[in-house]
Amino acid sequence: MSATTRPPTERVAFRALARADALANRLYGWRANPLYQSGTIVIALLLVILVTGLWLILFYRVGAPWASVERITADRWVGNWMRGMHRYASDAAVLATIVHAFRMYAQGRSWGPRALAWVTGVGLLVLLMLCGWTGYVMVWDTFGQTLAREGARMLDALPVLSEPTSRAFTGERPLPPAFFFLNLFAHIGIPLALGIGLWLHISRVARPALLPPKPLGYGVVGALLAISLAIPITMLPEASPFTIPATVPVDLFFGFWIPFARRMSGGGALLAAAGAVALLAAVPLLTRRRGDRAAPPSTVDEEICVGCEQCAADCPYDAIAMITRAPGGRSELVARVDPARCVSCGICAGSCAPMGVGPPGRTGRDQLAEVRAFIESPERRAGEHVVVACDRGASRWGDAIRGEGAALLPVDCAGNLHTSVVELLVRNGSAGVLVVACPPRDCWNREGPRWLLERMYHDREAELQARVDRSRVRVAYANAAEGADAVAALRDFVADTRPLGAVAADPGEVGAECDVELTGPRE
Amino acid sequence: MTAPPPTPPRTSPGLRSRIAGAALALAAAVGIAHGSHVPLTLEDGTGAVLRVAFAARPERIEVCRTLTPAELEALPAHMRQPVSCEGTTAQYELEVRRDGEVLSRERLRGGGMRSDRQLYVFHETAIPAGRSTIEVRLARLDTAATAVAAVTAEQPPADSARTRRHDGEVPPLLELRESVTLGAREVVLVTYDGATRTLRAVRPTP
């Protein structure tokens, strides 16, 4: 679907995201771009939190919470450092989760079959906040007390507890160790729920990336280590029901809501929090494309399908299963698309050598028909370069590309691109074909550039045929804000292909060859 | 013919980009650390707080009447009690004053849907720091007679009404008058002591 049919807020968010991505690509390279890896960074941070938390729990005492944490904090080189890592990693996890959610929203990846991932993601954020909440209450300093009292105020608005929870913090009697034990239980139990939520979160994607690339992972942990040592954790005064602190150092990532909540009644604050969570969870409904704006799921032409299983292997969303074909068919297996899981990414169209699968209008055969019309159009000049670019990426810089004398062939996603399209372009007199894909971790369809490279250069099924001169084909990466890079890649490509001279048109048959032996005749 | 894949652009940022990237990452890390300790002003720092918080069992009032033979016959054999008592709990009025000025006055009922649980009180009122005379008065409003009037309005006439005392029920009238001196941001707590069945003030220990 083209970007013009996207809601305005999404378009604005996408423009901001593309610019931020472009800056991060320049500084870190696309492989280590932290914005691309926000989801895996959260998991890496959760691991840091888990390890440091396990160490901290050894020294925590529910009978003397503040005193035990003070002892840990006083140990400058181990305890304080561990607390710092634990705390800063929690803060960074909240930040990375927000970046991740913003990315999914801006890229329109929040609705349809992706709704489960979005809703579970919202649940994970809520659990993370609750986990941080219980963690700060564990310390039982002035900030922990503030959080506990605000939480109790909200709980008391629910008509389910006959005894107000807030009474626990009035000073009528000392807080019992059972309170801290329950809090500790919740602080340990919530991460277990986080694990289940995470499993659900990634349950609809194939080959989920769980950890960031090593250099980025080391960088994140190193940065945490550095700030833990450079900005050590300090103890706040112990919570007292008889003294109200004038100021409390608040962790903004977990306590940003406190100033707002304090201006409301407990019920109002609870309603506001519930409303915010409900609004976030409703994003899939609010952003859902309806009618013609919703790209239809892939379909399989069973007369063409040879049962090679490549589309099922390549599908980034595990939406394609191979089922046994009725006896007498041309192959033992046939592909079947689950429309409830298919996001219409079209990766299967690029992976099917005989062009029998893909979203309606975007199968390999549809692409060939489109490129034939492109070749025969009167604007085409013999021997010109062709840039094939993603709709959501470099094709936005069509004027700049055309200004370099090249023709632009926009495609929905470079991962959809059937290699026969490239072959047809080269064999019909193009001086060269430059495929400008989005950077791999930026692909809206997860694995488009990865499979594209495999098909072009590593003989992955539906591969670019050996008869195609590879020196006239190149893959480059550029996102929607990297027009200059796309143009630079085009200039380099033109310079490199110029010595090759003109190419003679060879309008023979094109098409990828299947590596599957058929068991029967074509139906 | 398979050529090696081309080197994708910008996979290896230059030295200047790396330095800028490291500086940005460091700035982000420092930003996170500072965001983790942002001072938030909770109070203006000059006043004190009067907190009234306690739980106390309200007095139970029962309205009883003798069942007719027909009503008894309609009940299962094991439930035939000649006298039926409907219970409720008394209402109370809580009044809080400082230096003679009424800070709050409210009617209290027991907790729960049937008001048969304890009375729960939790109020916080900002008061000026310094010396104050605090007066807290908790007085029972219902009597057996008012309870009978309330019940018989909708039901058959009652034979009698009675209050049934249990250990730990709050007395019909509780009063506390105490002068306290509070510093800025200090809290004085007025609570109910179930053991002595009195209100008492608790101040921060130095």
Coordinates of N, CA and C in Angstrom, one line a residue, chain A residues 83-92 136 141 143 224 227 231-234 236 248-256, chain B residues 28-40:
Chain A
R83 N 23.5 -2.0 41.6 CA 22.3 -1.3 41.7 C 22.2 -0.3 40.5
G84 N 23.3 0.3 40.2 CA 23.3 1.3 39.1 C 22.9 0.6 37.8
M85 N 23.5 -0.5 37.6 CA 23.2 -1.3 36.3 C 21.8 -1.6 36.3
H86 N 21.3 -2.1 37.4 CA 19.9 -2.6 37.5 C 18.9 -1.4 37.3
R87 N 19.2 -0.3 37.9 CA 18.3 0.8 37.7 C 18.4 1.5 36.3
Y88 N 19.6 1.7 35.9 CA 19.7 2.4 34.6 C 19.3 1.5 33.4
A89 N 19.5 0.2 33.6 CA 19.0 -0.8 32.6 C 17.5 -0.8 32.5
S90 N 16.9 -0.6 33.7 CA 15.4 -0.6 33.7 C 14.9 0.7 33.0
D91 N 15.6 1.8 33.3 CA 15.2 3.1 32.7 C 15.4 3.0 31.1
A92 N 16.5 2.4 30.8 CA 16.8 2.3 29.3 C 15.8 1.4 28.7
Y136 N 11.0 -0.1 43.1 CA 11.3 1.1 43.9 C 10.7 1.1 45.3
D141 N 12.5 4.0 50.3 CA 12.9 5.3 50.6 C 11.8 6.3 50.3
F143 N 11.1 8.0 47.6 CA 10.5 7.8 46.3 C 9.6 6.6 46.3
L224 N 26.1 1.3 30.0 CA 25.4 1.1 31.3 C 26.5 1.0 32.4
I227 N 28.1 4.5 33.0 CA 27.3 5.5 33.8 C 27.0 5.0 35.2
I231 N 28.1 7.8 37.5 CA 27.0 8.5 38.3 C 26.5 7.4 39.3
P232 N 27.1 7.3 40.4 CA 26.7 6.2 41.3 C 25.3 6.5 41.9
I233 N 24.7 5.4 42.4 CA 23.4 5.5 43.0 C 23.6 6.1 44.4
T234 N 22.7 7.0 44.8 CA 22.7 7.5 46.2 C 21.5 7.1 46.9
L236 N 18.3 7.7 49.2 CA 17.4 8.7 49.6 C 17.1 8.4 51.1
V248 N 11.4 15.1 46.2 CA 11.8 13.6 46.0 C 12.4 13.5 44.7
P249 N 13.7 12.9 44.6 CA 14.2 12.7 43.3 C 13.5 11.5 42.6
V250 N 12.8 11.9 41.6 CA 11.9 10.9 40.9 C 12.6 10.3 39.7
D251 N 12.4 9.0 39.5 CA 12.9 8.4 38.3 C 11.8 8.7 37.2
L252 N 12.1 9.6 36.3 CA 11.1 10.0 35.3 C 10.6 8.9 34.5
F253 N 11.4 7.8 34.2 CA 10.9 6.8 33.4 C 9.8 5.9 34.1
F254 N 9.8 5.9 35.4 CA 8.8 5.1 36.1 C 7.9 6.0 36.9
G255 N 8.2 7.3 37.1 CA 7.4 8.1 37.9 C 7.0 9.4 37.2
F256 N 7.0 9.4 35.9 CA 6.7 10.7 35.2 C 5.2 11.1 35.4
Chain B
A28 N 23.3 10.1 25.6 CA 22.1 9.4 25.9 C 22.1 8.7 27.2
A29 N 23.3 8.0 27.5 CA 23.4 7.3 28.7 C 23.4 8.3 29.9
V30 N 24.1 9.4 29.8 CA 24.1 10.4 30.9 C 22.6 11.0 31.0
G31 N 22.0 11.2 29.9 CA 20.6 11.6 29.9 C 19.7 10.7 30.7
I32 N 19.9 9.4 30.5 CA 19.1 8.4 31.2 C 19.4 8.4 32.7
A33 N 20.7 8.6 33.0 CA 21.1 8.6 34.4 C 20.5 9.8 35.1
H34 N 20.5 11.0 34.4 CA 19.9 12.2 35.0 C 18.4 12.1 35.1
G35 N 17.8 11.5 34.1 CA 16.3 11.3 34.1 C 15.9 10.4 35.2
S36 N 16.8 9.6 35.7 CA 16.6 8.7 36.8 C 16.5 9.4 38.2
H37 N 16.9 10.6 38.2 CA 17.0 11.4 39.5 C 16.5 12.8 39.3
V38 N 15.3 13.0 38.9 CA 14.8 14.4 38.7 C 14.0 14.8 39.9
P39 N 14.5 15.9 40.6 CA 13.8 16.3 41.8 C 12.4 16.8 41.5
L40 N 11.5 16.3 42.3 CA 10.1 16.7 42.2 C 9.7 17.3 43.5

